[in-house]
XYZ file of C-alpha atoms in Angstrom:
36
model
C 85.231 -61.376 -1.518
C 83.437 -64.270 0.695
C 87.562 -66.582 0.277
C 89.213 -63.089 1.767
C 87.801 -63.634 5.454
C 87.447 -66.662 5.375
C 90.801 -67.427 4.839
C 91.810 -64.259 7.416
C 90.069 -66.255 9.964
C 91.374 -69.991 9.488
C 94.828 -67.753 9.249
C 94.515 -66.230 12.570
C 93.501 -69.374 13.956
C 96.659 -71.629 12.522
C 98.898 -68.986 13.758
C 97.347 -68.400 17.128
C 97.425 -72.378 17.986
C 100.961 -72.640 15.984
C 102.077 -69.590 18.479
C 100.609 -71.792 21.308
C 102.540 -74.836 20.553
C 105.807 -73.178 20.106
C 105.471 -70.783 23.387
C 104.539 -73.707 25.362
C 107.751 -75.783 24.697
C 110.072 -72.695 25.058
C 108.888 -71.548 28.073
C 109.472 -75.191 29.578
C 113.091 -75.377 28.098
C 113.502 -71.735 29.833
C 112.542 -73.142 33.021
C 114.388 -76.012 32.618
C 117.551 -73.400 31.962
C 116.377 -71.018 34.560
C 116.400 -74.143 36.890
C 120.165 -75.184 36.024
């Protein structure tokens, strides 16, 4: 029962700086488009 959270937390906190790194660059190409 001690691997379930565990591996909820390291989860949530892949996904949250995956999320991160993938927002950042699309909101800079939109900008880039917006600009254009």
């Amino acid at each position: 029962g001690v691997s379930a959270p565990v591996w909820k937390k390291l989860s949530t906190k892949e996904l949250g700086v995956r999320t991160s790194m993938i927002a950042k660059p699309t909101r800079v190409v939109l900008n880039q488009l917006r600009k254009k």
